[in-house]
Coordinates of C-alpha atoms in Angstrom, one line a residue:
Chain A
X1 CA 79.8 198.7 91.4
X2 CA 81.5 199.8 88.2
X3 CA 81.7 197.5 85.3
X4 CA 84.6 195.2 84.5
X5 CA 86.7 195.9 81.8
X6 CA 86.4 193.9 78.7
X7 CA 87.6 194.5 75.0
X8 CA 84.7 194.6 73.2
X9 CA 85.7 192.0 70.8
X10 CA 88.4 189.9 69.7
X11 CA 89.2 187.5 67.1
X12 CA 90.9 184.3 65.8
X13 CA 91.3 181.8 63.0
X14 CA 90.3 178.2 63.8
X15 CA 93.1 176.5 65.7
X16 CA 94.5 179.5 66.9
X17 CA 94.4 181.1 70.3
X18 CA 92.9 184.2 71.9
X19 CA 92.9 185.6 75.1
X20 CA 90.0 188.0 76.4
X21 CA 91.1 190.2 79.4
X22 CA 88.8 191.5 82.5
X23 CA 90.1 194.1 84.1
X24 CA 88.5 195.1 87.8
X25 CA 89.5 196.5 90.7
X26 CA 91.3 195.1 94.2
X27 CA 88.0 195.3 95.3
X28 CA 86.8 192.4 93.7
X29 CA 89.0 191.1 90.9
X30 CA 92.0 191.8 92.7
X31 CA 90.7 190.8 96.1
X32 CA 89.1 187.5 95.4
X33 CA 89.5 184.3 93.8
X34 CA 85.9 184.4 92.5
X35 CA 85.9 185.4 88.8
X36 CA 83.7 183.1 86.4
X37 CA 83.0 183.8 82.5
X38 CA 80.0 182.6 80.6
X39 CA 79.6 182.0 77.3
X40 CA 76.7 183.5 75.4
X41 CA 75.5 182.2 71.8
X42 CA 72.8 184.9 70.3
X43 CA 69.3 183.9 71.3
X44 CA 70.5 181.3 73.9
X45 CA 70.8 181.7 77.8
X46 CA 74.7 182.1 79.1
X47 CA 76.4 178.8 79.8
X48 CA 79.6 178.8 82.8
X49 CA 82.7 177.9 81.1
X50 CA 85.2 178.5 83.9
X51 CA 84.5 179.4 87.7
X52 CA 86.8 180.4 90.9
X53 CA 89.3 182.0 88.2
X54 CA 90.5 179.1 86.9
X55 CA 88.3 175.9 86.9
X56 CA 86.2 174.3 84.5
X57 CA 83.2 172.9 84.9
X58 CA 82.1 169.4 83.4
X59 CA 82.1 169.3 79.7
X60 CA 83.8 172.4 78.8
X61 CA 86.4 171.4 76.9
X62 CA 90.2 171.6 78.1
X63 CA 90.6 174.2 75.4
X64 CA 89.0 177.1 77.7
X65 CA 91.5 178.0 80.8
X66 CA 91.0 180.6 83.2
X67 CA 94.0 182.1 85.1
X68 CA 94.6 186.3 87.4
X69 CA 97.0 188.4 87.7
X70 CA 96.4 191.4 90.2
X71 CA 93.4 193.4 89.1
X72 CA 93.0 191.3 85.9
X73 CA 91.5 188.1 84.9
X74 CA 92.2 186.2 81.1
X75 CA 90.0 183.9 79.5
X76 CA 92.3 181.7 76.9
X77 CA 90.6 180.2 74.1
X78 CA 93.1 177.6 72.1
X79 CA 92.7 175.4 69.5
X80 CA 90.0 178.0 68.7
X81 CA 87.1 176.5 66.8
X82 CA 83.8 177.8 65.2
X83 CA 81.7 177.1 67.6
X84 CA 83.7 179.0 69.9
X85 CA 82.1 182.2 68.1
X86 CA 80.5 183.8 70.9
X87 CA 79.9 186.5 73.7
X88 CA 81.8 186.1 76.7
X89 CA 81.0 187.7 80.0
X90 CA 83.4 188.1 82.7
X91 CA 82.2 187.3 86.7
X92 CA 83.8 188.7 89.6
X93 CA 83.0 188.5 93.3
X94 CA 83.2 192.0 95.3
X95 CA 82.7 191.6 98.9
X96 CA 78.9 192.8 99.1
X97 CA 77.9 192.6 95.7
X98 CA 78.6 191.1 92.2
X99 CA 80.0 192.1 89.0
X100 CA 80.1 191.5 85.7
X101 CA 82.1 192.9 82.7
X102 CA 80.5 194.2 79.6
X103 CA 81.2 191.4 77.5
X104 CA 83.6 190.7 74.5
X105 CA 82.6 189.3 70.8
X106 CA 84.6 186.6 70.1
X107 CA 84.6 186.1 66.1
X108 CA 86.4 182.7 64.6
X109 CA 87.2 184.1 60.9
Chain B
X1 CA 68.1 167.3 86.5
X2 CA 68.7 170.5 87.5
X3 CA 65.4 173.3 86.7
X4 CA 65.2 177.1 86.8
X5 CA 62.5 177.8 85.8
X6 CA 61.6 181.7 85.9
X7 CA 57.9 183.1 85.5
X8 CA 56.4 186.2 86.0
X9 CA 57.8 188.4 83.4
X10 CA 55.2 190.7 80.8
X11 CA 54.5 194.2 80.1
X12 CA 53.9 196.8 83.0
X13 CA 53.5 200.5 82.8
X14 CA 56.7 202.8 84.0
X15 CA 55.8 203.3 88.0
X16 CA 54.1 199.9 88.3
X17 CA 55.0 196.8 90.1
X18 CA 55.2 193.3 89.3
X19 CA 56.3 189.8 91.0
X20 CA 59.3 187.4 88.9
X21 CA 59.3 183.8 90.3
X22 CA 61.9 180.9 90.1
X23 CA 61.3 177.6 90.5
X24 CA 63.9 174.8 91.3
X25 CA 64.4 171.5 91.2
X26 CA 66.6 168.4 90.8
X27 CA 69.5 170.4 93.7
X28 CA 69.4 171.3 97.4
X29 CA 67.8 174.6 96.8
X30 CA 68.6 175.2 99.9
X31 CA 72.2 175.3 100.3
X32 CA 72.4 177.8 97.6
X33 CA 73.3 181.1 97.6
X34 CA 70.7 182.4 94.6
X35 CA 70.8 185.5 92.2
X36 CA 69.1 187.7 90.0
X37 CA 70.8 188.4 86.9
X38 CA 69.3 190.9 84.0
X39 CA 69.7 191.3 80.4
X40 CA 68.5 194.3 78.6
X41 CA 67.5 193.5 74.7
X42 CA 71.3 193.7 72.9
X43 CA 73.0 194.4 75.7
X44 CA 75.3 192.8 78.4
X45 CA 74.9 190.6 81.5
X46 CA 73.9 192.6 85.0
X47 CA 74.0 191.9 88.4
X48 CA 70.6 192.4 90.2
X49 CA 70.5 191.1 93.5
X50 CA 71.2 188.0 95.6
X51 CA 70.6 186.6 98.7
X52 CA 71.8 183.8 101.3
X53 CA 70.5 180.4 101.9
X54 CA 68.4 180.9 104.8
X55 CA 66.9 184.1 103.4
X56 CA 68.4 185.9 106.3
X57 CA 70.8 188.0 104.3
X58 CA 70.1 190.1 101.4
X59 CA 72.4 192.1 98.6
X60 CA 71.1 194.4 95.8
X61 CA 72.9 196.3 93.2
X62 CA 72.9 200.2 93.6
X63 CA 70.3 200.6 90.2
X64 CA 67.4 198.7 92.1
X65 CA 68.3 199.4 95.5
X66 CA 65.3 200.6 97.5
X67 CA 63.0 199.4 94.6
X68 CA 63.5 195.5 94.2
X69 CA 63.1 193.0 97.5
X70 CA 64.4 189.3 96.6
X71 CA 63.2 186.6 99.4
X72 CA 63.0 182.6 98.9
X73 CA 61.2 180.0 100.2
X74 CA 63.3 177.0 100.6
X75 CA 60.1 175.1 101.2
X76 CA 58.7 175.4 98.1
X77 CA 62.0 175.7 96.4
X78 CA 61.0 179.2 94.7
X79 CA 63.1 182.5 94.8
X80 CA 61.1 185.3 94.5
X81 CA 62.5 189.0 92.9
X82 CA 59.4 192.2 94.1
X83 CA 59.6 194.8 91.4
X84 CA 58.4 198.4 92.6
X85 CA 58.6 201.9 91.0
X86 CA 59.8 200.2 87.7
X87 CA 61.5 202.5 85.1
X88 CA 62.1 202.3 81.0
X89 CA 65.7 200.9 82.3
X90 CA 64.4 197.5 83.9
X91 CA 63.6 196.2 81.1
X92 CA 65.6 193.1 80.5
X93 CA 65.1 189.3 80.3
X94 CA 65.7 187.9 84.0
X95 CA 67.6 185.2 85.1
X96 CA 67.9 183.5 88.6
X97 CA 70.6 180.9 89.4
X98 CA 73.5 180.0 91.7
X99 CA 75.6 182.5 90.3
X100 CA 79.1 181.4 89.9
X101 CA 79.5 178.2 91.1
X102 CA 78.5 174.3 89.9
X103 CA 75.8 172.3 90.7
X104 CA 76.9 168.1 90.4
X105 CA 80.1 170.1 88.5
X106 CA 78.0 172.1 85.9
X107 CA 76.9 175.5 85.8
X108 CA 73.1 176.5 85.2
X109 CA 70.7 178.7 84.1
X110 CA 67.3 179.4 83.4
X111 CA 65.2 180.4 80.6
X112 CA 64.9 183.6 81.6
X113 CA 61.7 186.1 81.9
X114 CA 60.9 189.2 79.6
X115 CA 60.1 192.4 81.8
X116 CA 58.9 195.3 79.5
X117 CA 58.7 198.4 80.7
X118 CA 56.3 200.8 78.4
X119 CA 53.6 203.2 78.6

C-alpha cells in the first residue's frame, strides 16, 4: 500500500498547460482503470475533477483531462487559469485497498 | 441534494477510543460502496478503510488495521468508523464518501471531522 508518485509541485502561466504525473504500480495503476484526482483549495474539502482515468464529472470544465499509460496516470490542465491554483491528489484502485498519491502544488504564476 | 455529514471527531488521549459518524442523504446510501479518507493537519489525502454496500465486506489500510472497524447501517443511512488504541499519528480531519465515483454525475464530499490525538 505504498504511496503514488506525484511531483510535488508544478507550475504554469495563465493559458498555458501542465501536466501532473502519478506514478503506481501494476498492482493498481497499471492494473485498473480506476484512477480519480481531486482538487484541493487550502482550507476547503477535496472536490473530484476526473474519475475512471479519464472522465469528468459535471461542471468541471473541459480544460481538465485525464488519460494512462502503463504504471502512470496524467492529469492535463490547459488553458491554465488562476483558479486552477491548487493541490491535486491522485486516486487509484488496487484490488483490496485504495491509494492515493501524495499530492502536487499546482502554482499559476 | 447530496449530504455527508461527518460527526464525532474531538480530542482523545493516545490509547483511547472514540466513535466518527456519517450521515447521508439526498442518494441511495445503499448502493454505495463508502470510505474513510484522512487528512493529517498540512499533509496529504489517506486512505483509511472502506466497506461494501451490504456491510458484508470490509477493507482497511495496513496503518489502522486491527485498530479501526467501519460498519454502516443502510437503515439509518449512517457509516460508522470505531477508533481503538489511537496513536499521535491518527490525527487527521476525516472524511467519508463514495470514493471515486459520481453521484447524479458529481463527485462528493463531506465536511470532514477533526480527530486530535494528545496527552
Amino acid at each position: 500500500q505504498s504511496a503514488l508518485t506525484q511531483p510535488r509541485s508544478v507550475s504554469g502561466s495563465p493559458g498555458q498547460s501542465v501536466t501532473i504525473s502519478c506514478t503506481g504500480t501494476s498492482s493498481n495503476v497499471g492494473g485498473y482503470d480506476y484512477v480519480s484526482w481531486y482538487q484541493q483549495h487550502p482550507g476547503k474539502a477535496p472536490k473530484l475533477v476526473i474519475y475512471d482515468v479519464t472522465r469528468r464529472p459535471s461542471g468541471v470544465p473541459d480544460r481538465f483531462s485525464g488519460s494512462k499509460s502503463g504504471n502512470t496516470a496524467s492529469l492535463t490542465i490547459s488553458g491554465l487559469q488562476a483558479e486552477d491554483e491548487a493541490d491535486y491528489y491522485c486516486c487509484s484502485y488496487g484490488g483490496s485497498y485504495w491509494v492515493f498519491g501524495g499530492g502536487t502544488e499546482l502554482t499559476v504564476l | 441534494e447530496v449530504q455527508l455529514v461527518e460527526s464525532g471527531g474531538r480530542l482523545v488521549r493516545p490509547g483511547g477510543s472514540l466513535r466518527l459518524s456519517c450521515a447521508a442523504s439526498g442518494f441511495t446510501f445503499s448502493s454505495y460502496w463508502m470510505h474513510w479518507v484522512r487528512q493529517a493537519p498540512g499533509k496529504g489525502l489517506v486512505w483509511v478503510s472502506r466497506i461494501n454496500p451490504d456491510g458484508g465486506s470490509t477493507t482497511y489500510a495496513d496503518s489502522v488495521k486491527g485498530r479501526f472497524i467501519i460498519s454502516r447501517d443502510n437503515a439509518k443511512k449512517t457509516l460508522s468508523l470505531q477508533m481503538n488504541s489511537l496513536r499521535a499519528e491518527d490525527t487527521a480531519v476525516y472524511y467519508c464518501l463514495p470514493l471515486g465515483v459520481t453521484i447524479f454525475g458529481v463527485g462528493h464530499w463531506g465536511q470532514g471531522t477533526l480527530v486530535t490525538v494528545s496527552s
